[in-house]
Amino acid sequence: MNTGRFRACCLWLADVIGILLSWFVAVNAYKLTGFGDYHTADYLCVWPIALVYTTLNAVARLYHGRATYPSLPLAPVEEFRRIVLSALATHVLVMAFLGFGHRAEGISRVVLVASGCLTALTGQPFRDLMRKILWKLNLGQIPAVAVGDGRSGKLALDTLESNPY
């Protein structure tokens, strides 16, 4: 299997685990507060949110890097910005779908907002953890050759060494 595709699949898996775990934490935290008479089973119907989130992440090119260099990762700040926008857009879409479809009777809006914030804040750490696991297992790494002379070659090599992912 292509190492770039393998790494993209692992990042996809990290995103799915991250959003589902955010939902689980938000639902159970809300349930513990006792503000509403909601049941955890009512939230099982919202599982497609993971597909919406990962689709928006794919549109934001979070699995493929840059358009000109598909194997080149995004800068960490840009990746975080895209994750936050994707997480918030996903939850706004779900709120609109539930609101317009009149299916929001068993789902708390507080849980939606809390899950959106949790997903936005934990998306990057989940992806970084997956990268660290891949690095430790020596998987998903793309070999690189630095070509250059003098200062530009040294700068390219320093950049590669400073970001091993």
XYZ file of N, CA, C and O in Angstrom, residues 19-149:
524
model
N -14.202 12.542 16.765
C -15.545 13.128 16.804
C -16.513 12.238 17.571
O -17.356 12.730 18.324
N -16.397 10.925 17.420
C -17.285 10.036 18.170
C -16.998 10.095 19.664
O -17.920 10.078 20.483
N -15.732 10.209 20.026
C -15.379 10.346 21.440
C -15.855 11.692 21.995
O -16.318 11.764 23.141
N -15.784 12.742 21.194
C -16.294 14.051 21.623
C -17.791 13.981 21.894
O -18.286 14.528 22.884
N -18.519 13.308 21.020
C -19.960 13.121 21.231
C -20.221 12.328 22.491
O -21.100 12.664 23.281
N -19.478 11.242 22.678
C -19.662 10.400 23.852
C -19.438 11.201 25.136
O -20.232 11.119 26.081
N -18.366 11.982 25.183
C -18.059 12.793 26.356
C -19.133 13.862 26.574
O -19.614 14.067 27.694
N -19.544 14.546 25.506
C -20.556 15.601 25.633
C -21.892 15.039 26.109
O -22.542 15.623 26.988
N -22.313 13.923 25.551
C -23.590 13.315 25.939
C -23.553 12.875 27.389
O -24.480 13.161 28.163
N -22.484 12.194 27.781
C -22.424 11.692 29.154
C -22.208 12.806 30.172
O -22.720 12.721 31.290
N -21.477 13.846 29.811
C -21.315 14.991 30.713
C -22.659 15.688 30.912
O -23.010 16.072 32.030
N -23.426 15.828 29.832
C -24.748 16.459 29.940
C -25.689 15.586 30.754
O -26.485 16.083 31.542
N -25.579 14.286 30.569
C -26.425 13.360 31.312
C -26.114 13.418 32.810
O -27.023 13.357 33.643
N -24.835 13.552 33.151
C -24.439 13.626 34.558
C -24.936 14.895 35.245
O -25.150 14.894 36.453
N -25.089 15.982 34.475
C -25.577 17.226 35.076
C -27.035 17.112 35.481
O -27.476 17.817 36.376
N -27.793 16.249 34.814
C -29.197 16.043 35.160
C -30.133 17.143 34.708
O -31.245 17.254 35.211
N -29.711 17.974 33.751
C -30.572 19.060 33.286
C -31.732 18.584 32.436
O -32.763 19.225 32.380
N -31.570 17.495 31.754
C -32.625 17.038 30.864
C -32.897 15.561 31.040
O -32.136 14.835 31.667
N -33.995 15.135 30.481
C -34.374 13.726 30.538
C -33.999 13.075 29.207
O -34.852 12.581 28.482
N -32.718 13.125 28.890
C -32.236 12.566 27.642
C -31.596 11.214 27.901
O -31.011 10.982 28.940
N -31.699 10.359 26.925
C -31.108 9.032 27.024
C -29.966 8.930 26.028
O -30.040 9.450 24.919
N -28.924 8.236 26.417
C -27.755 8.080 25.554
C -28.137 7.424 24.237
O -27.603 7.766 23.183
N -29.086 6.518 24.261
C -29.517 5.815 23.044
C -30.132 6.777 22.019
O -30.100 6.497 20.816
N -30.687 7.893 22.482
C -31.271 8.875 21.553
C -30.212 9.457 20.615
O -30.534 9.928 19.533
N -28.963 9.433 21.034
C -27.891 10.044 20.255
C -27.238 9.090 19.264
O -26.393 9.493 18.489
N -27.624 7.824 19.299
C -27.044 6.862 18.355
C -27.426 7.174 16.914
O -26.710 6.818 15.993
N -28.540 7.866 16.716
C -28.978 8.199 15.360
C -28.101 9.278 14.721
O -28.218 9.548 13.524
N -27.215 9.877 15.464
C -26.388 10.970 14.958
C -25.017 10.462 14.486
O -24.156 11.249 14.127
N -24.809 9.154 14.429
C -23.504 8.613 14.030
C -23.044 9.092 12.660
O -21.843 9.206 12.444
N -23.952 9.417 11.684
C -23.435 9.898 10.394
C -22.662 11.217 10.476
O -22.043 11.634 9.512
N -22.673 11.855 11.644
C -21.904 13.093 11.793
C -20.428 12.840 11.517
O -19.726 13.715 11.013
N -19.955 11.627 11.822
C -18.548 11.298 11.548
C -18.274 11.309 10.052
O -17.215 11.753 9.610
N -19.242 10.862 9.262
C -19.073 10.883 7.805
C -19.090 12.313 7.266
O -18.327 12.654 6.369
N -19.963 13.143 7.826
C -20.021 14.546 7.398
C -18.703 15.242 7.739
O -18.127 15.951 6.909
N -18.218 14.997 8.950
C -16.971 15.622 9.406
C -15.784 15.201 8.534
O -15.000 16.044 8.099
N -15.664 13.910 8.273
C -14.533 13.454 7.466
C -14.658 13.887 6.008
O -13.650 14.120 5.352
N -15.890 14.011 5.519
C -16.077 14.522 4.153
C -15.641 15.981 4.067
O -14.946 16.373 3.118
N -16.035 16.782 5.054
C -15.594 18.182 5.068
C -14.074 18.280 5.243
O -13.439 19.156 4.656
N -13.505 17.376 6.012
C -12.044 17.356 6.148
C -11.374 17.014 4.824
O -10.327 17.568 4.485
N -11.965 16.102 4.077
C -11.411 15.751 2.763
C -11.516 16.934 1.799
O -10.578 17.209 1.044
N -12.641 17.643 1.840
C -12.811 18.832 0.994
C -11.788 19.905 1.378
O -11.255 20.599 0.517
N -11.491 19.993 2.668
C -10.504 20.968 3.152
C -9.073 20.478 2.947
O -8.128 21.124 3.392
N -8.911 19.339 2.280
C -7.617 18.742 1.952
C -6.778 18.440 3.194
O -5.570 18.623 3.210
N -7.449 17.949 4.232
C -6.735 17.587 5.450
C -6.114 16.199 5.382
O -5.339 15.818 6.252
N -6.452 15.436 4.358
C -5.872 14.105 4.208
C -4.848 14.049 3.080
O -4.114 13.090 2.972
N -4.840 15.067 2.245
C -4.030 14.997 1.035
C -2.911 16.020 0.976
O -2.173 16.049 0.011
N -2.801 16.885 1.941
C -1.755 17.898 1.883
C -2.113 19.012 0.913
O -3.266 19.343 0.710
N -1.121 19.545 0.277
C -1.328 20.656 -0.652
C -1.678 20.132 -2.038
O -1.297 19.028 -2.414
N -2.376 20.946 -2.807
C -2.791 20.529 -4.153
C -1.593 20.325 -5.071
O -1.567 19.402 -5.884
N -0.569 21.165 -4.933
C 0.587 21.057 -5.813
C 1.522 19.919 -5.418
O 2.170 19.328 -6.262
N 1.592 19.618 -4.126
C 2.427 18.522 -3.626
C 1.571 17.655 -2.704
O 1.525 17.897 -1.503
N 0.879 16.647 -3.256
C -0.080 15.878 -2.454
C 0.493 15.208 -1.213
O -0.215 14.996 -0.253
N 1.752 14.844 -1.208
C 2.291 14.174 -0.030
C 2.821 15.155 1.011
O 3.177 14.760 2.110
N 2.878 16.424 0.688
C 3.411 17.427 1.603
C 2.333 17.839 2.610
O 1.233 18.224 2.222
N 2.598 17.725 3.911
C 1.585 18.083 4.903
C 1.398 19.599 4.996
O 2.245 20.372 4.562
N 0.285 19.969 5.584
C 0.002 21.379 5.825
C 0.798 21.867 7.024
O 1.213 21.075 7.870
N 0.966 23.168 7.101
C 1.577 23.758 8.289
C 0.635 23.509 9.472
O -0.588 23.482 9.299
N 1.165 23.301 10.674
C 0.315 22.975 11.825
C -0.790 24.000 12.097
O -1.910 23.623 12.424
N -0.484 25.276 11.965
C -1.500 26.307 12.219
C -2.611 26.229 11.179
O -3.794 26.335 11.509
N -2.248 26.018 9.919
C -3.249 25.897 8.855
C -4.087 24.639 9.046
O -5.300 24.654 8.851
N -3.459 23.554 9.441
C -4.198 22.314 9.689
C -5.194 22.512 10.832
O -6.355 22.113 10.737
N -4.753 23.153 11.909
C -5.641 23.412 13.047
C -6.810 24.302 12.631
O -7.954 24.051 13.003
N -6.520 25.334 11.848
C -7.581 26.241 11.393
C -8.628 25.482 10.576
O -9.826 25.644 10.777
N -8.180 24.616 9.689
C -9.107 23.853 8.858
C -9.907 22.847 9.689
O -11.081 22.608 9.424
N -9.277 22.256 10.693
C -9.996 21.318 11.563
C -11.089 22.036 12.338
O -12.220 21.548 12.435
N -10.769 23.193 12.886
C -11.761 23.960 13.648
C -12.926 24.357 12.747
O -14.098 24.177 13.113
N -12.629 24.867 11.564
C -13.701 25.254 10.644
C -14.546 24.050 10.234
O -15.778 24.140 10.166
N -13.915 22.942 9.987
C -14.630 21.737 9.598
C -15.517 21.230 10.731
O -16.672 20.847 10.506
N -15.001 21.219 11.950
C -15.787 20.752 13.099
C -16.992 21.649 13.343
O -18.114 21.161 13.555
N -16.773 22.956 13.287
C -17.886 23.872 13.524
C -18.911 23.822 12.393
O -20.113 23.828 12.635
N -18.452 23.735 11.160
C -19.372 23.620 10.020
C -20.179 22.332 10.105
O -21.381 22.320 9.813
N -19.551 21.253 10.511
C -20.258 19.977 10.663
C -21.386 20.097 11.668
O -22.520 19.681 11.404
N -21.102 20.698 12.805
C -22.126 20.797 13.841
C -23.219 21.799 13.484
O -24.376 21.594 13.847
N -22.877 22.835 12.767
C -23.913 23.765 12.290
C -24.824 23.057 11.285
O -26.052 23.209 11.326
N -24.240 22.266 10.395
C -25.046 21.504 9.435
C -25.965 20.517 10.148
O -27.137 20.363 9.773
N -25.458 19.856 11.162
C -26.290 18.908 11.915
C -27.410 19.636 12.640
O -28.553 19.173 12.659
N -27.101 20.795 13.231
C -28.156 21.578 13.897
C -29.225 21.999 12.904
O -30.416 21.913 13.198
N -28.809 22.439 11.725
C -29.778 22.842 10.699
C -30.608 21.647 10.243
O -31.834 21.746 10.115
N -29.967 20.518 10.020
C -30.686 19.320 9.589
C -31.696 18.877 10.639
O -32.850 18.578 10.324
N -31.268 18.845 11.896
C -32.179 18.431 12.962
C -33.285 19.458 13.185
O -34.432 19.101 13.442
N -32.940 20.732 13.073
C -33.936 21.782 13.284
C -34.978 21.834 12.183
O -36.177 21.914 12.446
N -34.547 21.777 10.929
C -35.486 21.845 9.824
C -36.239 20.536 9.639
O -37.344 20.513 9.116
N -35.635 19.444 10.053
C -36.279 18.139 9.903
C -37.162 17.781 11.090
O -37.758 16.722 11.115
N -37.228 18.657 12.081
C -38.034 18.430 13.283
C -37.662 17.112 13.950
O -38.505 16.400 14.462
N -36.393 16.775 13.926
C -35.928 15.540 14.544
C -35.120 15.825 15.802
O -34.458 14.950 16.319
N -35.146 17.042 16.272
C -34.289 17.434 17.385
C -34.947 17.219 18.745
O -34.431 17.681 19.746
N -36.071 16.510 18.786
C -36.782 16.359 20.054
C -35.961 15.626 21.113
O -35.999 15.955 22.269
N -35.209 14.603 20.715
C -34.449 13.834 21.686
C -32.999 14.255 21.803
O -32.227 13.608 22.499
N -32.628 15.355 21.151
C -31.226 15.761 21.130
C -31.082 17.173 21.692
O -31.755 18.096 21.246
N -30.196 17.307 22.635
C -29.979 18.596 23.276
C -29.069 19.476 22.435
O -28.055 19.028 21.904
N -29.419 20.730 22.331
C -28.578 21.671 21.614
C -27.297 21.963 22.390
O -26.272 22.291 21.814
N -27.365 21.823 23.717
C -26.171 21.996 24.546
C -25.140 20.929 24.190
O -23.944 21.210 24.083
N -25.610 19.694 23.975
C -24.708 18.607 23.585
C -24.107 18.897 22.215
O -22.917 18.666 21.994
N -24.918 19.428 21.293
C -24.403 19.771 19.964
C -23.300 20.815 20.051
O -22.245 20.671 19.421
N -23.529 21.846 20.817
C -22.534 22.919 20.949
C -21.284 22.397 21.668
O -20.155 22.650 21.237
N -21.486 21.642 22.742
C -20.343 21.104 23.489
C -19.532 20.143 22.628
O -18.295 20.186 22.627
N -20.223 19.303 21.877
C -19.521 18.362 20.999
C -18.760 19.104 19.905
O -17.638 18.720 19.557
N -19.354 20.147 19.357
C -18.668 20.944 18.337
C -17.393 21.574 18.873
O -16.343 21.541 18.224
N -17.476 22.124 20.074
C -16.287 22.737 20.687
C -15.232 21.687 21.017
O -14.042 21.904 20.776
N -15.666 20.549 21.559
C -14.712 19.473 21.874
C -14.025 18.948 20.620
O -12.816 18.715 20.614
N -14.802 18.756 19.563
C -14.227 18.258 18.314
C -13.228 19.263 17.752
O -12.152 18.885 17.276
N -13.577 20.539 17.804
C -12.682 21.576 17.281
C -11.376 21.625 18.070
O -10.298 21.812 17.490
N -11.458 21.433 19.381
C -10.261 21.530 20.218
C -9.437 20.248 20.267
O -8.230 20.297 20.475
N -10.075 19.101 20.074
C -9.343 17.836 20.195
C -8.993 17.213 18.849
O -8.303 16.193 18.822
N -9.440 17.790 17.757
C -9.130 17.235 16.444
C -7.638 17.171 16.166
O -7.113 16.146 15.734
N -6.950 18.255 16.435
C -5.495 18.305 16.200
C -4.735 17.352 17.118
O -3.870 16.622 16.639
N -5.030 17.318 18.418
C -4.304 16.360 19.265
C -4.511 14.899 18.853
O -3.575 14.095 18.935
N -5.709 14.537 18.401
C -5.933 13.168 17.940
C -5.085 12.865 16.705
O -4.509 11.784 16.590
N -5.021 13.804 15.792
C -4.205 13.612 14.590
C -2.714 13.542 14.951
O -1.968 12.734 14.397
N -2.279 14.386 15.883
C -0.875 14.354 16.313
C -0.535 13.042 17.011
O 0.550 12.500 16.822
N -1.476 12.529 17.805
C -1.258 11.243 18.464
C -1.136 10.122 17.425
O -0.261 9.261 17.541
N -1.983 10.162 16.401
C -1.896 9.149 15.347
C -0.555 9.248 14.624
O 0.074 8.232 14.326
N -0.102 10.462 14.344
C 1.199 10.634 13.695
C 2.330 10.097 14.574
O 3.278 9.489 14.091
N 2.222 10.348 15.883
C 3.257 9.866 16.808
C 3.269 8.337 16.845
O 4.340 7.719 16.860
N 2.089 7.717 16.826
C 2.007 6.254 16.800
C 2.624 5.718 15.512
O 3.402 4.759 15.531
N 2.284 6.346 14.382
C 2.853 5.922 13.107
C 4.375 6.076 13.109
O 5.100 5.233 12.570
N 4.858 7.156 13.707
C 6.298 7.405 13.766
C 6.990 6.340 14.618
O 8.024 5.802 14.232
N 6.385 6.012 15.760
C 6.982 5.007 16.651
C 6.999 3.626 15.988
O 7.930 2.849 16.201
N 5.957 3.321 15.203
C 5.876 2.020 14.531
C 6.587 2.011 13.180
O 6.552 1.009 12.468
N 7.164 3.167 12.826
C 7.875 3.313 11.558
C 6.960 3.010 10.364
O 7.340 2.301 9.429
N 5.743 3.553 10.418
C 4.754 3.359 9.356
C 4.357 4.704 8.753
O 4.376 5.726 9.423
N 3.959 4.691 7.494
C 3.422 5.881 6.844
C 4.422 6.986 6.578
O 4.039 8.121 6.344
N 5.699 6.669 6.613
C 6.716 7.684 6.363
C 7.079 7.677 4.883
O 7.206 6.627 4.268
N 7.240 8.853 4.333
C 7.601 8.991 2.927
C 9.067 9.391 2.857
O 9.465 10.423 3.410
N 9.897 8.572 2.202
C 11.315 8.926 2.107
C 11.506 10.218 1.297
O 10.762 10.477 0.355
N 12.466 10.996 1.696
C 12.737 12.258 1.004
C 14.232 12.408 0.759
O 15.053 11.906 1.521
N 14.559 13.097 -0.308
C 15.947 13.399 -0.637
C 16.063 14.920 -0.706
O 15.277 15.578 -1.380
N 17.026 15.472 0.017
C 17.249 16.914 -0.006
C 18.317 17.222 -1.057
O 19.417 16.672 -1.018
N 17.954 18.077 -2.009
C 18.880 18.460 -3.067
C 19.038 19.981 -3.007
O 18.049 20.715 -2.980
N 20.253 20.423 -2.968
C 20.483 21.856 -2.932
C 21.935 22.130 -2.613
O 22.693 21.239 -2.226
N 22.292 23.376 -2.779
C 23.671 23.746 -2.554
C 23.700 24.940 -1.607
O 22.893 25.861 -1.726
